[in-house]
JSON list of C-alpha atoms in Angstrom, two decimals:
[
{"chain": "T", "resi": 1, "resn": "MET", "atom": "CA", "xyz": [163.68, 87.65, 16.72]},
{"chain": "T", "resi": 2, "resn": "GLY", "atom": "CA", "xyz": [165.72, 90.38, 18.28]},
{"chain": "T", "resi": 3, "resn": "ALA", "atom": "CA", "xyz": [165.13, 94.07, 18.74]},
{"chain": "T", "resi": 4, "resn": "ASP", "atom": "CA", "xyz": [166.40, 94.63, 15.22]},
{"chain": "T", "resi": 5, "resn": "GLY", "atom": "CA", "xyz": [163.38, 93.01, 13.56]},
{"chain": "T", "resi": 6, "resn": "ILE", "atom": "CA", "xyz": [160.77, 94.54, 15.81]},
{"chain": "T", "resi": 7, "resn": "ASP", "atom": "CA", "xyz": [160.45, 97.62, 13.63]},
{"chain": "T", "resi": 8, "resn": "GLU", "atom": "CA", "xyz": [158.92, 95.46, 10.90]},
{"chain": "T", "resi": 9, "resn": "PHE", "atom": "CA", "xyz": [155.75, 95.15, 13.01]},
{"chain": "T", "resi": 10, "resn": "GLY", "atom": "CA", "xyz": [155.57, 98.85, 13.86]},
{"chain": "T", "resi": 11, "resn": "LEU", "atom": "CA", "xyz": [156.43, 98.31, 17.51]},
{"chain": "T", "resi": 12, "resn": "GLU", "atom": "CA", "xyz": [158.89, 100.20, 19.66]},
{"chain": "T", "resi": 13, "resn": "ALA", "atom": "CA", "xyz": [161.45, 98.51, 21.85]},
{"chain": "T", "resi": 14, "resn": "THR", "atom": "CA", "xyz": [161.59, 100.28, 25.20]},
{"chain": "T", "resi": 15, "resn": "GLU", "atom": "CA", "xyz": [163.13, 99.39, 28.52]},
{"chain": "T", "resi": 16, "resn": "VAL", "atom": "CA", "xyz": [160.78, 98.11, 31.22]},
{"chain": "T", "resi": 17, "resn": "ARG", "atom": "CA", "xyz": [161.58, 99.20, 34.74]},
{"chain": "T", "resi": 18, "resn": "ALA", "atom": "CA", "xyz": [162.15, 96.30, 37.09]},
{"chain": "T", "resi": 19, "resn": "GLU", "atom": "CA", "xyz": [159.74, 96.06, 40.02]},
{"chain": "T", "resi": 20, "resn": "SER", "atom": "CA", "xyz": [161.20, 96.49, 43.45]},
{"chain": "T", "resi": 21, "resn": "THR", "atom": "CA", "xyz": [161.59, 93.52, 45.75]},
{"chain": "T", "resi": 22, "resn": "GLY", "atom": "CA", "xyz": [160.00, 95.43, 48.62]},
{"chain": "T", "resi": 23, "resn": "ARG", "atom": "CA", "xyz": [156.84, 95.98, 46.60]},
{"chain": "T", "resi": 24, "resn": "ASP", "atom": "CA", "xyz": [156.63, 92.30, 45.71]},
{"chain": "T", "resi": 25, "resn": "ILE", "atom": "CA", "xyz": [157.04, 91.31, 49.38]},
{"chain": "T", "resi": 26, "resn": "ALA", "atom": "CA", "xyz": [154.36, 93.80, 50.45]},
{"chain": "T", "resi": 27, "resn": "ILE", "atom": "CA", "xyz": [151.93, 92.40, 47.87]},
{"chain": "T", "resi": 28, "resn": "GLY", "atom": "CA", "xyz": [152.66, 88.84, 49.04]},
{"chain": "T", "resi": 29, "resn": "VAL", "atom": "CA", "xyz": [152.20, 89.66, 52.72]},
{"chain": "T", "resi": 30, "resn": "GLY", "atom": "CA", "xyz": [148.99, 91.56, 51.92]},
{"chain": "T", "resi": 31, "resn": "GLY", "atom": "CA", "xyz": [147.66, 88.57, 50.01]},
{"chain": "T", "resi": 32, "resn": "ILE", "atom": "CA", "xyz": [148.43, 86.22, 52.90]},
{"chain": "T", "resi": 33, "resn": "LEU", "atom": "CA", "xyz": [146.64, 88.58, 55.32]},
{"chain": "T", "resi": 34, "resn": "VAL", "atom": "CA", "xyz": [143.58, 88.68, 53.04]},
{"chain": "T", "resi": 35, "resn": "VAL", "atom": "CA", "xyz": [143.47, 84.87, 52.92]},
{"chain": "T", "resi": 36, "resn": "ILE", "atom": "CA", "xyz": [143.75, 84.63, 56.71]},
{"chain": "T", "resi": 37, "resn": "ALA", "atom": "CA", "xyz": [141.07, 87.29, 57.18]},
{"chain": "T", "resi": 38, "resn": "ALA", "atom": "CA", "xyz": [138.74, 85.38, 54.86]},
{"chain": "T", "resi": 39, "resn": "ALA", "atom": "CA", "xyz": [139.43, 82.05, 56.59]},
{"chain": "T", "resi": 40, "resn": "ILE", "atom": "CA", "xyz": [138.46, 83.28, 60.07]},
{"chain": "T", "resi": 41, "resn": "PRO", "atom": "CA", "xyz": [134.69, 83.67, 59.45]},
{"chain": "T", "resi": 42, "resn": "LEU", "atom": "CA", "xyz": [134.63, 80.52, 57.32]},
{"chain": "T", "resi": 43, "resn": "THR", "atom": "CA", "xyz": [136.23, 78.53, 60.13]},
{"chain": "T", "resi": 44, "resn": "TRP", "atom": "CA", "xyz": [133.84, 80.06, 62.66]},
{"chain": "T", "resi": 45, "resn": "GLY", "atom": "CA", "xyz": [130.87, 79.10, 60.49]},
{"chain": "T", "resi": 46, "resn": "VAL", "atom": "CA", "xyz": [132.09, 75.54, 60.00]},
{"chain": "T", "resi": 47, "resn": "LEU", "atom": "CA", "xyz": [132.59, 75.10, 63.74]},
{"chain": "T", "resi": 48, "resn": "THR", "atom": "CA", "xyz": [129.18, 76.60, 64.57]},
{"chain": "T", "resi": 49, "resn": "VAL", "atom": "CA", "xyz": [127.26, 74.56, 62.01]},
{"chain": "T", "resi": 50, "resn": "GLY", "atom": "CA", "xyz": [129.31, 71.45, 62.76]},
{"chain": "T", "resi": 51, "resn": "THR", "atom": "CA", "xyz": [128.59, 71.73, 66.46]},
{"chain": "T", "resi": 52, "resn": "ALA", "atom": "CA", "xyz": [124.86, 72.20, 65.86]},
{"chain": "T", "resi": 53, "resn": "VAL", "atom": "CA", "xyz": [124.71, 69.23, 63.48]},
{"chain": "T", "resi": 54, "resn": "TYR", "atom": "CA", "xyz": [126.69, 67.07, 65.92]},
{"chain": "T", "resi": 55, "resn": "ALA", "atom": "CA", "xyz": [124.33, 67.96, 68.78]},
{"chain": "T", "resi": 56, "resn": "LEU", "atom": "CA", "xyz": [121.28, 67.25, 66.61]},
{"chain": "T", "resi": 57, "resn": "VAL", "atom": "CA", "xyz": [122.55, 63.92, 65.26]},
{"chain": "T", "resi": 58, "resn": "SER", "atom": "CA", "xyz": [123.88, 62.68, 68.61]},
{"chain": "T", "resi": 59, "resn": "GLY", "atom": "CA", "xyz": [120.57, 63.63, 70.25]},
{"chain": "T", "resi": 60, "resn": "MET", "atom": "CA", "xyz": [118.62, 61.75, 67.61]},
{"chain": "T", "resi": 61, "resn": "LEU", "atom": "CA", "xyz": [120.83, 58.67, 67.92]},
{"chain": "T", "resi": 62, "resn": "ALA", "atom": "CA", "xyz": [120.55, 58.69, 71.71]},
{"chain": "T", "resi": 63, "resn": "GLY", "atom": "CA", "xyz": [116.79, 58.80, 71.43]},
{"chain": "T", "resi": 64, "resn": "ALA", "atom": "CA", "xyz": [116.29, 62.19, 73.04]},
{"chain": "T", "resi": 65, "resn": "THR", "atom": "CA", "xyz": [113.12, 64.12, 72.33]},
{"chain": "T", "resi": 66, "resn": "GLY", "atom": "CA", "xyz": [113.35, 67.54, 70.71]},
{"chain": "T", "resi": 67, "resn": "THR", "atom": "CA", "xyz": [116.13, 68.94, 68.63]},
{"chain": "T", "resi": 68, "resn": "GLY", "atom": "CA", "xyz": [118.71, 69.23, 71.41]},
{"chain": "T", "resi": 69, "resn": "VAL", "atom": "CA", "xyz": [119.96, 72.56, 70.07]}
]
């Protein structure tokens, strides 16, 4: 269906302005920065908890008394 038959549905055919490339790049770079900013505390938490669990488990397997943390 072309623009000729669109009037049958009561719609108007108007031109849509194309988005600028600079805006699209800025949105993409901003999204990447948000993902990196969210990954930093997650990585820090995984390393902290992983280190604590490793110390606890290795201490238990070595037969040490206490938690070792």
